[in-house]
Amino acid sequence: MQHPNFETQHPLQQDEKEWDDLFQNSNYLARTRQAGINGRLRSSRFRSVCWKLYLDVLSEDKTQWISRTKEHRAQYEKIKETHITNPRKAAGQHDLVVNNPLSQDEGSLWNKFFQDKELRGMIKQDVLRTFPEMLYFQEEDVRTKLTDILFCYARENERLLYKQGMHELLAPIVFVLHCDHQAFQHASETANPSEEMKVLLDPKFHEHDAYAMFSLLMETAEPWFSSFEREVRKGKEEMLTSIPFARPQDSGPSVAIVTKVNRIQDQLVKKHDIELYMHLNRLEIAPQIYGIRWVRLLFGREFPLQDLLVVWDALFTDSITLDLVDYVFVAMLLYIRDALIASNFQTCLGLLMHYPPIGDIHSLLLKALFLRDPKNNPRPVNYQFQQNLDYYKTRGADLVNKTRASTKAAPLNINKVSSSLLNFGRKLIAPMGGGSSGISPINNEVISAPPPQAPVPRPLAEPPSCTAPSNTQMKSQPFPQTHHQHRLLKSESLPVHLSKGEHSVHVCCINAFYLILYFFYAFTVTCLLYNPCMHNDISVHTSERYGRFILSAHASAALNS
């Protein structure tokens, strides 16, 4: 028996009540934005309508909502007809000399068809990987809609085209529209909704509305996907980008996304937590490693979908320029700051690339708002990440190993570099030796050679030179001359036992050559000590061999000079 005070409401009545609360008041826009900031849209049936308001798909004047919506839908229909064509249907309307499958003419529909097929194939590969844990995105109809929207956007923006990651910005929009359409259809089965609700939530135009919302979102996000260099002013800014000893993130192309993540870490993180900033710099964790993905995808891979929608509520509500992204970025770092400071490179990398779950996503947004404007936003309750770090250490190690494996194709070949230096040194001292009887390599295996012969007196006008060895001296050598030269070419050592009659300029050349080797040895040791990622590419054994060789060779050269 139903309680007399219990009043049931029809689903459509609940929808109409929520609609009135959100959109019927005179100051409805402020109330709608407040609902987005406070997280009250999590269970709303009109989240998609709110997002259209935030992204300027709908105007503030409610009387224009229906006409504006129909205008966007007609525009997408025209775009789709223009770019998604079937050359078979237009075969009789064009010249067959131009419009045939073998034609390479720019105006050929078949030529355009094959180019579009390649682009659609690239988009399809990413669409197939969209939210693999959700059955909704595995439906073929949904995948077709995602592919068509991204393809039309790419053709409408030929300079940018399609970039990997755009599908992850489109997917939540498509999902929110689908949820609102399903709720509206269920509520309108037994009642008659208002005309505005019928038009705005018509499921037949699911794809059209998603394209309108995505294209306006990309007006802000487009620079984050662009690979074009940012124009740099002449003068001070240009000088700062070319200073010596600059970090890798400072000396690369001035792309907008790189500039943005560098500014976040170098200015905002440094301002709010100098200790964390210094720790990340000490570990040489550049913000591009993790920050480009955070910003481009609007944190799409860092949170579960339901929490991600709450984050997007706040981002869209705050401003269409997505200014709050910078402070959400900082708040995420501060949430795990104790774990980052207490961790090494691998564990920090695991934490940043596999962000830990957050119990209350709304508290993170309140932290971001407080960081941006502490005067007008209350200080949130302190929250800290507490979890076993072994998991993130393992994930970080996996990332490092994958990075090393991907760069194995072109490792630093020290043997090749050292061979070049050794050959250069041999060329420097080549004029000194007419023969090899007076040299002895510095190595573990020493080839015995007779002492150098005294030079034959010559006129003063002729420069001194070494005399050729006699036949008896050649017989006394344990190995033939050709074999001796072959051993020297394979050795990492250099002949340093010079005859005392050599000219002083040759000694200077030797000293200059050893100075070059000193610098090379210092570079090798520095790489081993301060860059752990190069331990697999640069052998400690090689470094020690070069050190012993340089010291012993230079000492012998000094004695013989």
Coordinates of C-alpha atoms in Angstrom, one line a residue:
M1 CA 0.0 0.0 0.0
Q2 CA 1.4 3.4 -1.0
H3 CA 2.0 5.9 1.8
P4 CA -0.4 8.8 1.6
N5 CA 2.4 11.4 1.9
F6 CA 4.5 9.7 -0.8
E7 CA 4.0 11.4 -4.2
T8 CA 5.4 9.8 -7.3
Q9 CA 6.5 11.8 -10.2
H10 CA 6.5 10.9 -13.9
P11 CA 10.1 10.9 -15.4
L12 CA 9.1 13.7 -17.7
Q13 CA 7.9 15.8 -14.8
Q14 CA 11.3 15.3 -13.2
D15 CA 12.9 16.4 -16.4
E16 CA 10.7 19.5 -16.7
K17 CA 11.5 20.4 -13.1
E18 CA 15.2 20.1 -13.7
W19 CA 14.8 22.0 -17.0
D20 CA 13.1 24.9 -15.2
D21 CA 15.7 25.0 -12.4
L22 CA 18.5 25.2 -15.0
F23 CA 17.1 27.3 -17.8
Q24 CA 13.9 29.1 -16.9
N25 CA 15.1 31.6 -14.4
S26 CA 16.1 35.1 -15.4
N27 CA 19.7 34.6 -14.2
Y28 CA 19.7 31.0 -15.6
L29 CA 23.3 31.3 -17.1
A30 CA 24.9 32.0 -13.7
R31 CA 23.0 29.2 -12.1
T32 CA 23.9 26.8 -14.8
R33 CA 27.6 27.7 -14.5
Q34 CA 27.4 27.2 -10.7
A35 CA 25.9 23.8 -11.2
G36 CA 28.9 22.9 -13.5
I37 CA 31.5 24.1 -11.0
N38 CA 29.8 22.4 -8.0
G39 CA 29.6 19.0 -9.8
R40 CA 25.8 18.9 -9.8
L41 CA 25.6 17.9 -13.5
R42 CA 26.9 14.4 -12.7
S43 CA 23.3 13.1 -12.6
S44 CA 21.8 15.7 -14.8
R45 CA 19.7 14.7 -17.9
F46 CA 20.6 18.0 -19.6
R47 CA 24.4 17.9 -19.4
S48 CA 24.7 18.1 -23.2
V49 CA 22.5 21.2 -23.3
C50 CA 24.7 22.9 -20.6
W51 CA 27.8 22.0 -22.6
K52 CA 26.3 23.6 -25.7
L53 CA 25.8 26.7 -23.7
Y54 CA 29.4 26.7 -22.3
L55 CA 30.9 26.0 -25.8
D56 CA 28.7 28.7 -27.5
V57 CA 26.8 26.3 -29.6
L58 CA 23.7 27.9 -28.1
S59 CA 23.4 31.6 -27.6
E60 CA 22.5 33.2 -24.3
D61 CA 19.2 34.2 -25.8
K62 CA 16.9 31.2 -25.3
T63 CA 14.6 32.4 -28.1
Q64 CA 17.3 31.6 -30.6
W65 CA 18.1 28.1 -29.4
I66 CA 15.8 26.3 -31.9
S67 CA 16.9 28.3 -34.9
R68 CA 20.6 28.1 -33.9
T69 CA 20.4 24.3 -33.5
K70 CA 18.8 23.9 -36.9
E71 CA 21.4 26.1 -38.5
H72 CA 24.3 24.0 -37.1
R73 CA 22.6 20.7 -38.2
A74 CA 22.0 22.1 -41.8
Q75 CA 25.6 23.2 -41.9
Y76 CA 26.9 19.7 -41.0
E77 CA 24.6 18.1 -43.5
K78 CA 26.1 20.3 -46.2
I79 CA 29.7 19.5 -45.1
K80 CA 29.0 15.8 -45.1
E81 CA 27.6 15.9 -48.6
T82 CA 30.6 17.8 -49.8
H83 CA 33.3 15.6 -48.4
I84 CA 31.7 12.2 -48.1
T85 CA 31.1 11.4 -51.8
N86 CA 30.6 8.2 -53.8
P87 CA 32.2 8.6 -57.3
R88 CA 30.0 5.7 -58.6
K89 CA 26.8 7.8 -58.2
A90 CA 28.3 10.7 -60.1
A91 CA 29.8 8.6 -62.9
G92 CA 27.3 9.8 -65.5
Q93 CA 27.6 13.5 -64.6
H94 CA 31.3 14.0 -65.3
D95 CA 33.7 13.5 -68.2
L96 CA 35.0 9.9 -68.1
V97 CA 38.4 11.0 -69.2
V98 CA 38.9 12.8 -65.9
N99 CA 36.5 10.9 -63.7
N100 CA 37.7 7.4 -63.8
P101 CA 39.5 5.2 -61.2
L102 CA 42.9 5.5 -63.0
S103 CA 42.8 9.3 -63.3
Q104 CA 45.4 11.3 -61.3
D105 CA 43.7 14.6 -62.1
E106 CA 43.1 16.8 -59.1
G107 CA 39.5 17.4 -60.1
S108 CA 38.8 13.6 -60.4
L109 CA 36.3 12.3 -57.9
W110 CA 38.1 8.9 -58.0
N111 CA 41.4 10.5 -57.1
K112 CA 39.7 12.3 -54.2
F113 CA 38.0 9.1 -53.2
F114 CA 41.3 7.2 -52.8
Q115 CA 42.9 10.1 -50.9
D116 CA 39.9 10.2 -48.5
K117 CA 40.1 6.4 -48.1
E118 CA 43.7 6.7 -46.8
L119 CA 42.7 9.4 -44.3
R120 CA 39.6 7.5 -43.1
G121 CA 41.8 4.4 -42.6
M122 CA 44.1 6.4 -40.3
I123 CA 41.1 7.8 -38.3
K124 CA 39.5 4.3 -38.1
Q125 CA 42.6 2.9 -36.5
D126 CA 42.3 5.3 -33.6
V127 CA 38.5 5.0 -33.3
L128 CA 38.9 1.3 -32.8
R129 CA 41.0 1.9 -29.7
T130 CA 38.6 4.5 -28.2
F131 CA 37.6 3.4 -24.6
P132 CA 38.0 -0.3 -25.2
E133 CA 36.5 -1.1 -21.8
M134 CA 33.1 0.4 -22.7
L135 CA 30.7 -1.7 -24.9
Y136 CA 29.0 1.5 -26.2
F137 CA 32.2 2.5 -28.2
Q138 CA 32.5 -1.0 -29.6
E139 CA 29.2 -0.7 -31.6
E140 CA 29.8 -0.3 -35.3
D141 CA 27.2 2.5 -35.6
V142 CA 29.1 4.6 -33.0
R143 CA 32.4 4.0 -34.6
T144 CA 31.0 5.1 -38.0
K145 CA 29.7 8.3 -36.4
L146 CA 33.1 9.0 -34.8
T147 CA 34.9 8.4 -38.0
D148 CA 32.6 10.6 -40.1
I149 CA 32.8 13.5 -37.7
L150 CA 36.6 13.4 -37.5
F151 CA 36.9 13.0 -41.3
C152 CA 34.6 16.0 -42.0
Y153 CA 36.5 18.1 -39.4
A154 CA 39.9 17.1 -41.1
R155 CA 38.6 18.1 -44.5
E156 CA 37.2 21.4 -43.3
N157 CA 40.6 22.1 -41.6
E158 CA 43.1 21.1 -44.3
R159 CA 46.0 22.9 -42.5
L160 CA 45.6 20.8 -39.3
L161 CA 43.8 17.7 -40.8
Y162 CA 43.5 14.9 -38.2
K163 CA 45.9 14.4 -35.4
Q164 CA 46.1 11.5 -33.0
G165 CA 44.2 12.2 -29.8
M166 CA 41.3 14.1 -31.4
H167 CA 39.1 11.0 -31.1
E168 CA 39.5 11.1 -27.4
L169 CA 38.1 14.6 -27.2
L170 CA 35.2 13.7 -29.4
A171 CA 34.2 10.4 -27.6
P172 CA 33.0 12.0 -24.3
I173 CA 30.9 14.5 -26.3
V174 CA 29.2 11.7 -28.2
F175 CA 28.7 9.7 -25.0
V176 CA 27.0 12.6 -23.1
L177 CA 24.7 13.3 -26.1
H178 CA 23.8 9.6 -26.2
C179 CA 23.0 9.5 -22.4
D180 CA 20.7 12.6 -22.6
H181 CA 18.9 11.3 -25.7
Q182 CA 18.3 7.9 -24.0
A183 CA 16.9 9.6 -20.8
F184 CA 14.7 12.0 -22.9
Q185 CA 13.3 9.1 -25.0
H186 CA 12.4 7.2 -21.9
A187 CA 10.7 10.1 -20.3
S188 CA 8.8 11.2 -23.4
E189 CA 7.2 7.8 -24.2
T190 CA 4.1 8.5 -22.1
A191 CA 4.1 12.3 -22.1
N192 CA 4.4 15.3 -24.3
P193 CA 7.6 17.4 -23.7
S194 CA 8.2 21.0 -24.7
E195 CA 9.2 22.0 -28.2
E196 CA 12.6 23.1 -27.1
M197 CA 13.4 19.8 -25.5
K198 CA 12.1 18.0 -28.6
V199 CA 14.5 19.9 -30.9
L200 CA 17.6 20.0 -28.7
L201 CA 17.4 16.3 -27.7
D202 CA 16.4 14.8 -31.0
P203 CA 18.4 11.6 -31.3
K204 CA 18.2 11.7 -35.1
F205 CA 20.7 14.5 -35.0
H206 CA 23.2 12.9 -32.6
E207 CA 26.0 13.1 -35.1
H208 CA 25.2 16.7 -36.2
D209 CA 25.2 18.0 -32.6
A210 CA 28.4 16.2 -31.8
Y211 CA 30.2 17.8 -34.7
A212 CA 29.0 21.3 -33.8
M213 CA 30.2 20.8 -30.2
F214 CA 33.5 19.2 -31.2
S215 CA 34.4 21.9 -33.8
L216 CA 33.8 24.7 -31.3
L217 CA 35.9 22.9 -28.7
M218 CA 38.7 22.5 -31.2
E219 CA 38.8 26.3 -31.8
T220 CA 40.5 26.4 -28.4
A221 CA 42.3 23.1 -28.5
E222 CA 43.6 23.4 -32.1
P223 CA 47.0 25.1 -31.2
W224 CA 47.7 22.2 -28.9
F225 CA 47.5 19.7 -31.8
S226 CA 49.3 21.9 -34.3
S227 CA 52.9 21.1 -35.2
F228 CA 53.6 24.5 -36.7
E229 CA 56.2 26.6 -34.9
R230 CA 55.0 29.6 -33.0
E231 CA 56.1 32.9 -34.4
V232 CA 58.8 34.3 -32.2
R233 CA 59.4 38.1 -31.9
K234 CA 62.7 39.5 -32.8
G235 CA 64.8 40.6 -29.9
K236 CA 64.8 39.4 -26.3
E237 CA 62.6 36.3 -26.7
E238 CA 64.6 35.0 -29.6
M239 CA 67.8 35.4 -27.7
L240 CA 66.4 33.5 -24.7
T241 CA 65.6 30.5 -26.9
S242 CA 69.2 30.2 -28.1
I243 CA 71.2 30.6 -24.9
P244 CA 73.9 27.9 -24.2
F245 CA 73.3 25.1 -21.7
A246 CA 69.5 25.4 -22.4
R247 CA 67.3 22.5 -21.4
P248 CA 66.0 20.3 -24.3
Q249 CA 62.5 21.7 -23.8
D250 CA 63.8 25.2 -24.1
S251 CA 65.8 24.7 -27.3
G252 CA 63.2 22.8 -29.4
P253 CA 60.5 24.3 -31.7
S254 CA 58.3 26.9 -30.0
V255 CA 55.1 24.9 -30.5
A256 CA 52.1 26.2 -28.5
I257 CA 51.6 23.0 -26.5
V258 CA 55.4 22.9 -25.5
T259 CA 55.3 26.5 -24.5
K260 CA 52.2 25.9 -22.4
V261 CA 53.4 23.0 -20.4
N262 CA 56.8 24.6 -19.9
R263 CA 55.1 27.7 -18.5
I264 CA 52.9 25.6 -16.2
Q265 CA 55.9 23.9 -14.7
D266 CA 58.4 26.7 -14.7
Q267 CA 56.0 29.4 -13.4
L268 CA 52.9 27.9 -11.7
V269 CA 54.5 24.9 -10.1
K270 CA 57.5 26.9 -9.1
K271 CA 55.2 29.5 -7.5
H272 CA 53.1 27.1 -5.5
D273 CA 55.6 24.4 -4.6
I274 CA 59.3 25.3 -5.1
E275 CA 60.5 22.0 -3.6
L276 CA 58.5 19.9 -6.0
Y277 CA 59.7 22.1 -8.9
M278 CA 63.3 21.7 -8.0
H279 CA 62.9 17.9 -7.5
L280 CA 61.4 17.5 -11.0
N281 CA 64.2 19.6 -12.5
R282 CA 66.8 17.6 -10.6
L283 CA 65.4 14.4 -12.0
E284 CA 65.3 16.0 -15.5
I285 CA 61.6 15.1 -15.9
A286 CA 60.6 17.6 -18.6
P287 CA 56.9 18.6 -18.6
Q288 CA 56.5 17.4 -22.2
I289 CA 56.9 13.8 -21.1
Y290 CA 53.6 13.8 -19.3
G291 CA 52.1 17.2 -19.7
I292 CA 51.4 17.2 -23.5
R293 CA 49.0 14.2 -23.0
W294 CA 47.4 15.8 -20.0
V295 CA 46.6 19.0 -21.8
R296 CA 45.8 17.8 -25.3
L297 CA 43.3 15.2 -24.1
L298 CA 42.0 17.4 -21.3
F299 CA 43.1 14.7 -18.8
G300 CA 41.1 12.1 -20.7
R301 CA 43.4 9.2 -19.8
E302 CA 44.1 10.2 -16.2
F303 CA 40.5 9.7 -14.8
P304 CA 37.7 7.3 -15.3
L305 CA 35.0 8.5 -17.7
Q306 CA 32.5 9.5 -15.0
D307 CA 35.1 11.6 -13.2
L308 CA 36.4 13.0 -16.4
L309 CA 32.9 14.3 -17.3
V310 CA 32.9 16.2 -13.9
V311 CA 36.3 17.7 -14.8
W312 CA 35.0 18.8 -18.2
D313 CA 31.9 20.3 -16.5
A314 CA 34.2 22.6 -14.6
L315 CA 36.6 23.3 -17.5
F316 CA 33.8 24.3 -19.9
T317 CA 31.8 26.2 -17.3
D318 CA 34.8 28.3 -16.3
S319 CA 35.7 29.6 -19.8
I320 CA 35.6 28.6 -23.4
T321 CA 39.3 29.3 -23.5
L322 CA 39.9 26.5 -21.0
D323 CA 42.0 28.6 -18.7
L324 CA 41.3 26.3 -15.7
V325 CA 43.4 23.5 -17.4
D326 CA 46.6 25.1 -16.1
Y327 CA 45.5 25.0 -12.5
V328 CA 44.0 21.5 -12.7
F329 CA 47.4 20.5 -14.0
V330 CA 49.1 22.0 -10.9
A331 CA 46.5 20.6 -8.5
M332 CA 47.2 17.1 -9.9
L333 CA 50.9 17.5 -9.2
L334 CA 50.3 18.8 -5.7
Y335 CA 48.0 15.9 -4.9
I336 CA 50.9 13.4 -5.4
R337 CA 53.7 15.8 -4.4
D338 CA 54.8 13.9 -1.3
A339 CA 55.1 10.7 -3.3
L340 CA 56.9 12.4 -6.1
I341 CA 59.5 14.0 -3.8
A342 CA 60.1 10.7 -2.0
S343 CA 60.6 8.8 -5.3
N344 CA 63.4 8.3 -7.8
F345 CA 63.1 8.8 -11.6
Q346 CA 61.4 5.6 -12.4
T347 CA 58.7 5.9 -9.7
C348 CA 58.0 9.5 -10.5
L349 CA 57.6 8.6 -14.2
G350 CA 55.2 5.8 -13.2
L351 CA 53.1 8.2 -11.1
L352 CA 52.9 10.9 -13.8
M353 CA 52.2 8.5 -16.7
H354 CA 49.8 6.3 -14.8
Y355 CA 48.0 8.9 -12.5
P356 CA 46.7 7.3 -9.3
P357 CA 42.9 7.2 -8.7
I358 CA 41.3 10.1 -6.7
G359 CA 38.6 9.5 -4.2
D360 CA 36.8 12.8 -4.6
I361 CA 37.3 14.5 -8.0
H362 CA 35.5 17.5 -6.8
S363 CA 38.1 18.3 -4.2
L364 CA 40.7 18.4 -6.9
L365 CA 38.7 21.0 -8.8
L366 CA 38.2 23.1 -5.7
K367 CA 42.0 23.0 -5.2
A368 CA 42.5 24.2 -8.8
L369 CA 40.1 27.1 -8.2
F370 CA 41.8 28.0 -5.0
L371 CA 45.2 28.0 -6.6
R372 CA 44.0 30.4 -9.3
D373 CA 42.0 32.8 -7.1
P374 CA 42.6 32.2 -3.3
K375 CA 40.7 35.4 -2.4
N376 CA 37.4 34.3 -3.9
N377 CA 37.6 30.6 -3.3
P378 CA 37.7 28.9 0.1
R379 CA 40.8 26.8 0.9
P380 CA 39.9 23.2 0.3
V381 CA 40.6 20.4 2.8
N382 CA 44.2 19.1 2.5
Y383 CA 44.3 15.8 0.8
Q384 CA 47.3 13.6 0.1
F385 CA 47.9 10.6 -2.0
Q386 CA 48.8 7.5 0.1
Q387 CA 49.4 4.3 -1.7
N388 CA 52.0 1.6 -2.2
L389 CA 54.6 3.1 -4.6
D390 CA 55.9 -0.3 -5.7
Y391 CA 53.3 -0.5 -8.5
Y392 CA 54.2 2.9 -9.9
K393 CA 57.9 2.1 -9.6
T394 CA 57.3 -1.0 -11.8
R395 CA 55.3 0.9 -14.3
G396 CA 58.0 3.6 -14.5
A397 CA 60.6 1.0 -15.1
D398 CA 58.5 -0.5 -17.9
L399 CA 58.3 2.9 -19.5
V400 CA 62.1 3.4 -19.2
N401 CA 62.7 0.0 -20.7
K402 CA 60.3 0.7 -23.6
T403 CA 62.0 4.0 -24.3
R404 CA 65.4 2.3 -24.4
A405 CA 64.1 -0.4 -26.6
S406 CA 62.5 2.2 -29.0
T407 CA 65.8 4.1 -29.2
K408 CA 68.0 1.0 -29.8
A409 CA 67.7 1.5 -33.5
A410 CA 70.2 4.3 -33.4
P411 CA 72.3 4.0 -30.3
L412 CA 75.4 6.1 -29.6
N413 CA 78.2 4.1 -31.3
I414 CA 81.3 4.9 -29.3
N415 CA 83.4 2.5 -31.2
K416 CA 82.6 4.4 -34.4
V417 CA 83.3 7.7 -32.8
S418 CA 86.6 6.5 -31.2
S419 CA 87.8 5.0 -34.5
S420 CA 87.3 8.4 -36.2
L421 CA 89.3 10.1 -33.5
L422 CA 92.1 7.5 -33.7
N423 CA 92.3 7.8 -37.4
F424 CA 92.5 11.5 -37.1
G425 CA 95.4 11.1 -34.6
R426 CA 97.2 8.8 -36.9
K427 CA 97.0 11.3 -39.7
L428 CA 98.4 14.0 -37.4
I429 CA 101.6 11.9 -36.6
A430 CA 101.8 10.3 -40.1
P431 CA 104.6 12.7 -41.3
M432 CA 106.7 11.6 -38.3
G433 CA 107.2 7.9 -39.1
G434 CA 108.9 6.6 -42.2
G435 CA 108.8 3.1 -40.7
S436 CA 107.3 1.3 -37.8
S437 CA 110.5 0.0 -36.3
G438 CA 110.7 2.7 -33.7
I439 CA 107.2 2.5 -32.3
S440 CA 105.7 0.2 -29.7
P441 CA 101.9 0.2 -29.0
I442 CA 100.6 0.7 -25.6
N443 CA 98.4 -2.3 -25.0
N444 CA 98.3 -5.5 -23.0
E445 CA 99.9 -7.4 -25.9
V446 CA 103.2 -5.6 -26.7
I447 CA 105.0 -6.3 -30.0
S448 CA 108.8 -6.4 -29.5
A449 CA 110.8 -4.1 -31.7
P450 CA 114.5 -3.2 -31.8
P451 CA 115.6 0.1 -30.4
P452 CA 115.6 2.9 -33.0
Q453 CA 118.6 3.4 -35.1
A454 CA 120.6 6.6 -34.9
P455 CA 119.9 8.9 -37.8
V456 CA 122.4 9.2 -40.6
P457 CA 124.0 12.7 -40.7
R458 CA 122.5 14.8 -43.5
P459 CA 123.1 18.3 -44.7
L460 CA 121.6 21.1 -42.6
A461 CA 119.3 22.1 -45.4
E462 CA 117.5 18.8 -45.2
P463 CA 115.0 18.0 -42.4
P464 CA 115.9 15.1 -40.1
S465 CA 114.1 11.9 -40.8
C466 CA 114.2 8.3 -39.6
T467 CA 116.3 5.8 -41.5
A468 CA 114.9 2.7 -43.0
P469 CA 115.6 -0.5 -41.0
S470 CA 118.2 -2.9 -42.4
N471 CA 117.5 -6.4 -43.5
T472 CA 119.1 -7.9 -40.4
Q473 CA 116.7 -5.8 -38.3
M474 CA 113.8 -6.9 -40.3
K475 CA 114.7 -10.5 -39.7
S476 CA 115.0 -10.0 -36.0
Q477 CA 111.4 -8.9 -35.7
P478 CA 109.0 -11.7 -34.6
F479 CA 106.2 -10.6 -37.0
P480 CA 106.3 -9.4 -40.6
Q481 CA 105.9 -5.7 -41.2
T482 CA 102.4 -6.0 -42.9
H483 CA 101.1 -8.0 -39.9
H484 CA 102.5 -5.3 -37.5
Q485 CA 100.6 -2.6 -39.4
H486 CA 97.4 -4.7 -39.4
R487 CA 97.7 -5.0 -35.6
L488 CA 98.0 -1.3 -35.2
L489 CA 94.9 -0.6 -37.3
K490 CA 92.8 -2.9 -35.1
S491 CA 94.3 -1.7 -31.8
E492 CA 92.8 1.1 -29.8
S493 CA 96.3 2.3 -29.0
L494 CA 98.5 4.7 -30.7
P495 CA 102.3 4.7 -31.3
V496 CA 103.9 7.1 -28.9
H497 CA 107.5 6.0 -28.7
L498 CA 109.0 8.7 -31.0
S499 CA 112.5 9.1 -32.1
K500 CA 114.4 11.9 -30.4
G501 CA 115.1 13.6 -33.7
E502 CA 111.4 14.5 -34.4
H503 CA 110.5 18.1 -34.9
S504 CA 108.8 19.9 -32.1
V505 CA 105.8 20.6 -34.2
H506 CA 105.0 16.9 -34.2
V507 CA 105.0 16.9 -30.4
C508 CA 102.5 19.8 -30.4
C509 CA 100.3 17.8 -32.8
I510 CA 100.5 14.8 -30.4
N511 CA 99.6 16.9 -27.4
A512 CA 96.7 18.4 -29.3
F513 CA 95.4 15.0 -30.3
Y514 CA 95.6 13.8 -26.7
L515 CA 93.8 16.9 -25.6
I516 CA 90.9 15.9 -27.9
L517 CA 90.9 12.5 -26.4
Y518 CA 90.8 14.0 -22.9
F519 CA 87.6 15.9 -23.8
F520 CA 86.1 12.7 -25.3
Y521 CA 86.9 10.8 -22.2
A522 CA 85.4 13.5 -20.0
F523 CA 82.2 13.4 -22.0
T524 CA 82.0 9.7 -21.7
V525 CA 82.4 9.7 -18.0
T526 CA 79.9 12.5 -17.6
C527 CA 77.3 10.6 -19.5
L528 CA 77.8 7.6 -17.4
L529 CA 77.6 9.5 -14.1
Y530 CA 74.7 11.8 -14.8
N531 CA 72.5 10.1 -17.3
P532 CA 71.5 6.6 -16.2
C533 CA 69.5 6.0 -19.4
M534 CA 72.8 5.8 -21.3
H535 CA 74.3 3.0 -19.2
N536 CA 73.1 0.5 -21.8
D537 CA 74.6 2.4 -24.7
I538 CA 77.9 3.4 -23.2
S539 CA 80.1 0.7 -21.7
V540 CA 81.9 1.4 -18.4
H541 CA 84.6 -1.0 -19.6
T542 CA 85.1 1.2 -22.7
S543 CA 85.4 4.3 -20.6
E544 CA 88.0 2.7 -18.3
R545 CA 90.0 1.4 -21.3
Y546 CA 90.1 4.9 -22.8
G547 CA 91.1 6.4 -19.5
R548 CA 94.1 4.0 -19.1
F549 CA 95.1 4.5 -22.7
I550 CA 95.1 8.3 -22.6
L551 CA 97.0 8.5 -19.4
S552 CA 99.7 6.0 -20.4
A553 CA 100.0 7.2 -23.9
H554 CA 100.4 10.8 -22.9
A555 CA 102.9 9.9 -20.3
S556 CA 105.0 8.1 -22.9
A557 CA 104.7 11.0 -25.3
A558 CA 105.9 13.4 -22.6
L559 CA 109.0 11.2 -21.8
N560 CA 109.9 10.9 -25.4
S561 CA 109.4 14.6 -26.2

